[in-house]
Coordinates of C-alpha atoms in Angstrom, one line a residue:
X1 CA 20.4 159.7 103.8
X2 CA 20.9 156.5 106.2
X3 CA 18.5 158.8 108.7
X4 CA 15.7 161.5 108.8
X5 CA 18.3 164.7 110.0
X6 CA 16.3 166.9 113.4
X7 CA 17.4 169.7 111.8
X8 CA 17.0 170.1 107.5
X9 CA 16.8 173.1 106.1
X10 CA 17.6 175.1 109.1
X11 CA 20.6 176.9 110.3
X12 CA 23.2 174.4 111.1
X13 CA 25.3 175.1 114.5
X14 CA 29.4 174.4 113.7
X15 CA 31.2 172.5 116.6
X16 CA 34.7 173.2 114.4
X17 CA 36.7 170.4 116.0
X18 CA 40.8 171.0 115.9
X19 CA 43.0 168.2 116.5
X20 CA 46.5 169.0 117.6
X21 CA 49.6 168.2 119.1
X22 CA 52.1 170.6 120.4
X23 CA 51.1 173.0 118.3
X24 CA 51.7 176.0 121.2
X25 CA 51.6 179.8 118.9
X26 CA 51.7 177.9 115.4
X27 CA 48.4 176.8 116.1
X28 CA 47.3 180.6 116.2
X29 CA 46.2 181.3 112.1
X30 CA 44.7 178.4 112.4
X31 CA 42.5 179.1 114.7
X32 CA 42.0 183.0 114.0
X33 CA 40.9 182.1 110.6
X34 CA 38.1 180.4 112.4
X35 CA 37.6 183.4 114.0
X36 CA 37.4 185.0 111.1
X37 CA 34.5 183.5 109.7
X38 CA 31.3 185.7 108.4
X39 CA 29.1 183.0 109.8
X40 CA 27.3 182.7 113.1
X41 CA 27.0 181.0 115.5
X42 CA 30.0 178.2 116.5
X43 CA 32.4 176.7 119.4
X44 CA 35.9 176.0 118.3
X45 CA 37.2 172.4 120.1
X46 CA 40.7 172.3 120.1
X47 CA 41.5 168.5 122.0
X48 CA 45.7 167.7 122.4
X49 CA 46.9 164.4 121.4
X50 CA 49.0 164.3 124.5
X51 CA 50.4 167.7 124.1
X52 CA 52.9 168.4 126.8
X53 CA 53.6 172.4 125.8
X54 CA 52.7 175.1 127.1
X55 CA 49.0 175.0 124.4
X56 CA 47.0 174.7 126.7
X57 CA 48.3 178.1 128.4
X58 CA 48.8 179.6 125.3
X59 CA 45.6 179.4 124.5
X60 CA 44.2 180.6 127.3
X61 CA 45.9 183.5 127.6
X62 CA 45.0 185.1 123.9
X63 CA 41.3 183.4 123.3
X64 CA 40.3 182.6 126.5
X65 CA 36.0 181.4 126.5
X66 CA 36.1 181.7 122.4
X67 CA 38.0 178.3 122.3
X68 CA 37.4 174.8 124.4
X69 CA 40.4 173.3 124.9
X70 CA 40.9 168.8 125.8
X71 CA 43.8 167.3 126.1
X72 CA 43.7 163.2 126.3
X73 CA 46.0 162.5 128.3
X74 CA 47.7 159.8 126.2
X75 CA 49.2 160.3 122.6
X76 CA 46.9 158.6 120.5
X77 CA 49.7 159.7 117.3
X78 CA 47.1 161.1 115.0
X79 CA 43.3 162.4 114.7
X80 CA 41.2 159.5 115.3
X81 CA 41.0 160.1 119.0
X82 CA 41.3 163.8 119.3
X83 CA 38.8 163.5 116.7
X84 CA 36.1 161.6 118.7
X85 CA 36.6 163.4 121.8
X86 CA 35.4 166.3 120.6
X87 CA 31.8 165.4 118.9
X88 CA 31.4 164.0 121.9
X89 CA 32.3 167.1 123.3
X90 CA 30.2 169.2 120.5
X91 CA 26.8 171.1 121.3
X92 CA 26.3 172.0 117.8
X93 CA 23.4 170.4 114.8
X94 CA 27.1 169.9 112.9
X95 CA 30.9 168.9 113.2
X96 CA 33.9 171.3 110.9
X97 CA 37.0 169.3 111.0
X98 CA 39.8 172.0 110.3
X99 CA 43.7 170.6 110.8
X100 CA 45.7 172.7 112.9
X101 CA 47.8 173.8 110.2
X102 CA 45.1 174.1 107.7
X103 CA 43.5 177.7 106.8
X104 CA 40.1 178.9 106.0
X105 CA 39.0 181.3 104.3
X106 CA 36.2 183.7 106.0
X107 CA 33.3 182.3 104.0
X108 CA 34.0 178.3 104.7
X109 CA 31.6 178.2 107.1
X110 CA 29.0 180.2 104.9
X111 CA 29.4 178.5 102.3
X112 CA 28.7 174.8 104.3
X113 CA 25.7 176.7 105.9
X114 CA 23.8 177.6 102.1
X115 CA 25.1 174.2 100.8
X116 CA 23.6 172.4 104.5
X117 CA 19.8 174.5 104.6
X118 CA 19.5 173.8 100.1
X119 CA 19.5 169.8 100.5
X120 CA 20.6 168.3 104.1
X121 CA 23.3 166.8 103.1
X122 CA 25.1 164.1 105.4
X123 CA 28.4 165.3 104.5
X124 CA 29.0 169.7 103.0
X125 CA 31.7 169.4 101.7
X126 CA 33.7 172.6 100.0
X127 CA 36.9 172.7 97.7
X128 CA 39.8 172.8 99.0
X129 CA 44.0 173.2 97.3
X130 CA 46.5 171.3 98.9
X131 CA 48.8 174.1 99.0
X132 CA 53.3 172.0 98.7
X133 CA 55.8 173.8 100.0
X134 CA 56.8 177.5 98.0
X135 CA 59.2 176.7 94.8
X136 CA 57.5 173.1 94.1
X137 CA 55.1 174.2 92.4
X138 CA 52.3 171.5 93.4
X139 CA 48.9 171.8 93.4
X140 CA 46.3 169.6 94.3
X141 CA 42.7 170.6 94.7
X142 CA 39.7 168.8 95.3
X143 CA 35.9 169.0 96.6
X144 CA 33.9 170.4 93.8
X145 CA 32.2 167.9 92.4
X146 CA 28.6 167.7 90.9
X147 CA 28.0 163.9 91.1
X148 CA 28.1 163.4 94.7
X149 CA 29.7 159.2 94.1
X150 CA 32.5 161.5 93.9
X151 CA 32.5 160.9 97.8
X152 CA 33.7 157.2 97.1
X153 CA 36.4 157.9 94.5
X154 CA 37.9 161.3 95.6
X155 CA 39.6 161.8 99.0
X156 CA 38.2 165.2 100.0
X157 CA 39.9 166.4 103.7
X158 CA 38.8 167.2 106.9
X159 CA 38.6 170.5 106.9
X160 CA 37.2 170.8 104.2
X161 CA 34.3 169.7 105.5
X162 CA 31.3 169.0 107.5
X163 CA 29.2 166.4 108.3
X164 CA 25.8 166.3 111.2
X165 CA 26.7 165.3 114.3
X166 CA 24.8 162.1 114.3
X167 CA 25.7 160.6 111.4
X168 CA 28.6 159.4 114.0
X169 CA 26.0 157.7 115.8
X170 CA 25.1 155.8 112.6
X171 CA 28.4 154.7 111.0
X172 CA 30.0 155.4 114.4
X173 CA 33.0 157.7 114.6
X174 CA 37.4 157.8 113.7
X175 CA 38.7 154.6 114.0
X176 CA 42.1 153.8 115.4
X177 CA 44.7 153.6 112.7
X178 CA 46.6 150.5 113.0
X179 CA 43.8 148.1 113.3
X180 CA 42.9 149.8 109.3
X181 CA 44.7 149.8 106.2
X182 CA 43.9 153.0 104.4
X183 CA 44.7 156.4 106.2
X184 CA 41.7 157.5 108.8
X185 CA 40.7 159.9 107.2
X186 CA 39.9 158.2 103.9
X187 CA 38.5 155.1 105.7
X188 CA 36.0 157.4 107.2
X189 CA 34.7 158.8 104.2
X190 CA 35.4 155.5 102.1
X191 CA 32.7 153.7 105.6
X192 CA 30.2 156.9 105.1
X193 CA 29.9 157.0 101.0
X194 CA 29.0 153.5 101.9
X195 CA 26.4 153.1 104.2
X196 CA 25.2 155.5 101.7
X197 CA 25.3 158.9 103.1
X198 CA 25.1 162.1 101.1
X199 CA 27.5 164.7 100.2
X200 CA 26.9 168.0 98.1
X201 CA 29.6 170.6 97.5
X202 CA 29.4 174.4 97.9
X203 CA 31.1 174.4 94.5
X204 CA 33.6 177.0 95.9
X205 CA 36.8 176.7 97.1
X206 CA 37.3 178.1 100.4
X207 CA 40.0 176.2 102.6
X208 CA 43.7 176.4 102.1
X209 CA 45.3 172.4 103.1
X210 CA 48.7 172.8 104.4
X211 CA 49.6 169.0 104.4
X212 CA 52.0 167.9 107.1
X213 CA 52.6 164.7 104.4
X214 CA 53.8 166.9 101.9
X215 CA 56.8 168.6 104.3
X216 CA 58.9 165.8 105.4
X217 CA 59.7 166.4 108.8
X218 CA 57.5 168.6 110.1
X219 CA 56.9 168.0 113.0
X220 CA 60.6 167.8 114.1
X221 CA 60.9 171.1 112.7
X222 CA 58.0 172.9 113.4
X223 CA 57.4 176.3 111.4
X224 CA 53.2 178.3 110.9
X225 CA 55.2 181.0 108.7
X226 CA 53.0 179.6 105.3
X227 CA 50.4 179.8 107.3
X228 CA 50.6 183.6 108.8
X229 CA 51.2 184.3 104.8
X230 CA 48.1 183.3 103.9
X231 CA 45.7 183.9 106.3
X232 CA 47.1 187.5 105.8
X233 CA 46.3 187.4 102.3
X234 CA 42.8 186.2 102.7
X235 CA 42.3 188.7 105.0
X236 CA 43.4 191.6 102.7
X237 CA 40.9 193.2 100.2
X238 CA 39.4 191.2 97.2
X239 CA 42.4 188.5 99.4
X240 CA 40.1 184.9 98.5
X241 CA 40.3 186.2 94.6
X242 CA 44.3 187.0 95.0
X243 CA 45.2 183.6 96.1
X244 CA 43.1 181.4 93.8
X245 CA 43.8 183.6 90.6
X246 CA 48.0 183.3 91.8
X247 CA 47.4 179.5 92.0
X248 CA 45.6 179.5 88.5
X249 CA 48.6 181.0 86.8
X250 CA 50.6 178.4 88.2
X251 CA 48.4 175.9 87.2
X252 CA 48.6 177.8 83.3
X253 CA 52.2 177.4 83.6
X254 CA 52.8 174.0 83.7
X255 CA 53.0 173.5 88.2
X256 CA 50.7 169.5 88.6
X257 CA 48.0 169.2 89.7
X258 CA 47.5 165.8 90.8
X259 CA 44.1 164.3 91.4
X260 CA 43.2 162.7 94.8
X261 CA 41.9 159.3 94.3
X262 CA 42.0 156.6 96.2
X263 CA 44.1 153.3 95.4
X264 CA 43.7 149.5 96.9
X265 CA 44.2 149.9 100.2
X266 CA 43.8 146.1 100.5
X267 CA 47.6 145.5 99.0
X268 CA 48.2 147.7 102.7
X269 CA 48.7 146.0 105.7
X270 CA 46.6 147.0 109.0
X271 CA 49.2 149.9 110.5
X272 CA 50.7 150.2 107.9
X273 CA 50.4 153.9 106.0
X274 CA 49.9 154.9 109.5
X275 CA 53.9 154.0 110.9
X276 CA 55.1 156.0 107.5
X277 CA 53.1 159.2 107.8
X278 CA 55.4 159.0 111.3
X279 CA 58.0 158.8 109.7
X280 CA 57.9 161.6 107.7
X281 CA 56.5 163.6 110.0
X282 CA 59.8 162.4 111.6
X283 CA 57.5 161.9 114.5
X284 CA 59.2 158.3 114.6
X285 CA 62.5 158.7 116.4
X286 CA 65.2 156.8 117.5
X287 CA 68.9 157.8 119.3
X288 CA 71.4 159.7 116.9
X289 CA 74.5 157.9 116.3
X290 CA 77.6 159.1 117.7
X291 CA 80.3 159.8 115.0
X292 CA 84.0 160.7 116.4
X293 CA 85.5 159.4 113.7
X294 CA 84.4 160.5 109.7
X295 CA 81.9 158.5 108.4
X296 CA 79.7 158.0 105.1
X297 CA 76.2 157.6 105.4
X298 CA 74.8 156.0 103.1
X299 CA 71.3 156.7 101.7
X300 CA 68.2 155.4 103.7
X301 CA 64.7 154.4 102.4
X302 CA 62.7 157.0 104.3
X303 CA 59.4 158.7 102.5
X304 CA 60.8 161.9 101.5
X305 CA 57.3 163.5 100.9
X306 CA 58.1 166.0 98.1
X307 CA 61.5 166.3 99.3
X308 CA 62.8 163.1 98.3
X309 CA 61.8 160.4 95.0
X310 CA 62.4 157.3 96.0
X311 CA 65.7 154.7 96.2
X312 CA 67.2 154.1 92.3
X313 CA 70.0 152.8 90.2
X314 CA 72.1 154.6 88.4
X315 CA 74.2 152.6 85.8
X316 CA 77.4 154.7 87.0
X317 CA 76.9 155.9 90.4
X318 CA 75.1 152.5 91.5
X319 CA 72.4 154.5 94.0
X320 CA 71.1 157.7 94.0
X321 CA 68.1 159.6 95.3
X322 CA 66.4 162.2 93.4
X323 CA 65.6 165.2 94.9
X324 CA 62.0 167.5 94.2
X325 CA 59.3 168.8 93.6
X326 CA 60.5 170.9 96.3
X327 CA 63.7 173.1 95.8
X328 CA 64.3 174.0 99.0
X329 CA 64.5 170.2 100.3
X330 CA 65.9 169.2 103.9
X331 CA 68.1 165.7 104.6
X332 CA 68.0 164.0 107.7
X333 CA 71.6 161.9 109.1
X334 CA 70.8 160.6 112.8
X335 CA 74.2 161.4 113.8
X336 CA 76.1 163.6 117.1
X337 CA 78.9 165.0 116.2
X338 CA 81.4 164.1 119.5
X339 CA 84.0 166.9 118.9
X340 CA 80.8 169.3 117.8
X341 CA 83.0 171.4 114.9
X342 CA 83.0 169.2 111.5
X343 CA 82.9 169.0 108.1
X344 CA 80.6 167.4 105.5
X345 CA 81.3 165.8 102.5
X346 CA 77.6 165.1 100.4
X347 CA 78.6 163.2 96.5
X348 CA 76.0 164.5 94.2
X349 CA 75.6 162.3 91.3
X350 CA 74.2 164.4 89.1
X351 CA 73.1 167.8 88.4
X352 CA 69.7 168.4 86.5
X353 CA 70.3 171.5 85.3
X354 CA 73.9 172.8 85.1
X355 CA 72.7 176.2 87.2
X356 CA 71.8 174.0 90.5
X357 CA 75.3 173.6 90.8
X358 CA 75.9 177.2 89.9
X359 CA 72.8 178.5 92.7
X360 CA 73.6 175.7 95.0
X361 CA 73.1 176.4 98.3
X362 CA 73.5 174.9 102.2
X363 CA 72.4 175.3 105.4
X364 CA 73.0 173.2 108.1
X365 CA 70.9 173.1 111.0
X366 CA 68.9 176.3 109.9
X367 CA 72.3 178.5 109.3
X368 CA 74.2 179.1 105.8
X369 CA 77.3 177.2 105.6
X370 CA 80.1 177.6 102.7
X371 CA 81.4 175.1 100.4
X372 CA 83.0 174.6 97.9
X373 CA 82.4 172.6 94.9
X374 CA 83.9 169.2 92.5
X375 CA 83.5 167.9 89.4
X376 CA 83.1 164.9 88.9
X377 CA 81.6 163.7 85.7
X378 CA 78.0 165.3 85.5
X379 CA 77.9 165.6 89.2
X380 CA 80.4 166.8 91.7
X381 CA 81.8 166.2 95.0
X382 CA 81.3 169.2 97.9
X383 CA 82.8 170.0 101.2
X384 CA 81.9 172.5 103.2
X385 CA 84.1 174.8 105.8
X386 CA 84.3 173.8 109.6
X387 CA 80.6 173.9 110.9
X388 CA 80.1 174.6 114.5
X389 CA 77.5 173.9 115.8
X390 CA 74.9 172.0 118.4
X391 CA 74.2 167.9 116.7
X392 CA 72.5 167.7 120.0
X393 CA 68.9 166.2 117.4
X394 CA 70.9 166.0 115.0
X395 CA 71.8 166.9 111.4
X396 CA 69.6 168.6 109.5
X397 CA 70.9 169.0 105.5
X398 CA 69.0 172.0 103.7
X399 CA 69.7 171.7 99.5
X400 CA 68.6 175.5 98.5
X401 CA 68.1 175.4 95.0
X402 CA 66.5 178.3 92.5
X403 CA 64.0 175.7 91.2
X404 CA 63.7 172.0 90.3
X405 CA 64.2 171.5 85.9
X406 CA 63.0 168.2 84.0
X407 CA 64.8 164.4 84.1
X408 CA 63.9 162.9 81.7
X409 CA 62.1 162.6 78.1
X410 CA 59.4 162.0 78.3
X411 CA 55.7 164.8 78.2
X412 CA 55.4 164.9 81.9
X413 CA 59.0 164.1 83.5
X414 CA 59.4 164.6 87.7
X415 CA 61.1 167.7 87.5
X416 CA 64.2 167.1 89.8
X417 CA 66.7 169.0 91.6
X418 CA 70.2 166.8 93.0
X419 CA 70.7 163.6 92.8
X420 CA 72.1 162.9 96.1
X421 CA 74.7 159.8 96.6
X422 CA 76.7 159.7 99.9
X423 CA 76.8 161.9 102.7
X424 CA 80.0 161.9 104.7
X425 CA 80.4 163.4 108.7
X426 CA 84.0 164.5 109.0
X427 CA 85.3 166.0 112.7
X428 CA 87.5 168.6 113.0

């Protein structure tokens, strides 16, 4: 611990800081999970990162004085500036962060307060589960540790920890992602650990994280359906235990549970992680290509979150890209079609399992479309029926499969669905 706390072993007062960008009503489940806390007192500060939507109005109408709202004049494209502003406005003894798309158990602040009363660490950390999109069978669990040195090796998402207000005066606040190599939350924690800050775990899971970085184009096509379902489950009797039991069952049946460990960020350029994250989330936008005649779109190297594996070379089909582990991957073609009616010709090099080709469904811009399947070796060509939809914001394709399947003979083979080769747009 850097400096003895003025609030040692006393009841903490939490300032909950929520950094947000144009969430509108989608932030409601997150705020309600904060208001459900059994531990009091606390304040909720929502800081908009240059929001341009109706978030201010809907917060005022639905939560009134229970939520303090501040909107930054300019968008920083990251939580760093909003977090610093929330800290500046805070009146509590401790800062507790909450991502605008994460959900707390109602016992979260109580668990943190128990640790703070017992040992007064600089950082109190609770257990968190990263929930991947439905069907991925992919979880990451962090924040449960006995050895405080875990802070130097293991990542804890901001929604899982609280620190004393005076900590940021000692290590400085959150840093601009364009000036650093690690992600801003990793850099903040690594800097705290290097400065000798103390960490203590609640040793219980109270955080359910729906990482935007695990959801391809999550900011371009936002939804709060997962958060609403989780909040409803946690509000039911024995909700916490039921959710944890379900995750445990999935893990025992073979769901992936990779650790969240720091790697060597020195191999990256300053700002590289930030730019990649913005692309994954759909925040990096370019004007769409206007398509008036048949046009083929080759595979791109965009960060695909849990929807798409990296590009690879197939011995027969050339460049391909496997989907997975998400059984409902999105693929976005940045094209505006003129005239509005068009068909898609989708070239699939391989299926991870025959059942995928038999049960595959397609959605284009959130509408189910019919198609014919012509087999070609181990793969197929899909030709859709004519599609009429607004493509002003591009063509969003969702491949729906029952589940993903192992590809390869290794014990921990990657789980995939389809190996995509090319997409063509054929205006009618």
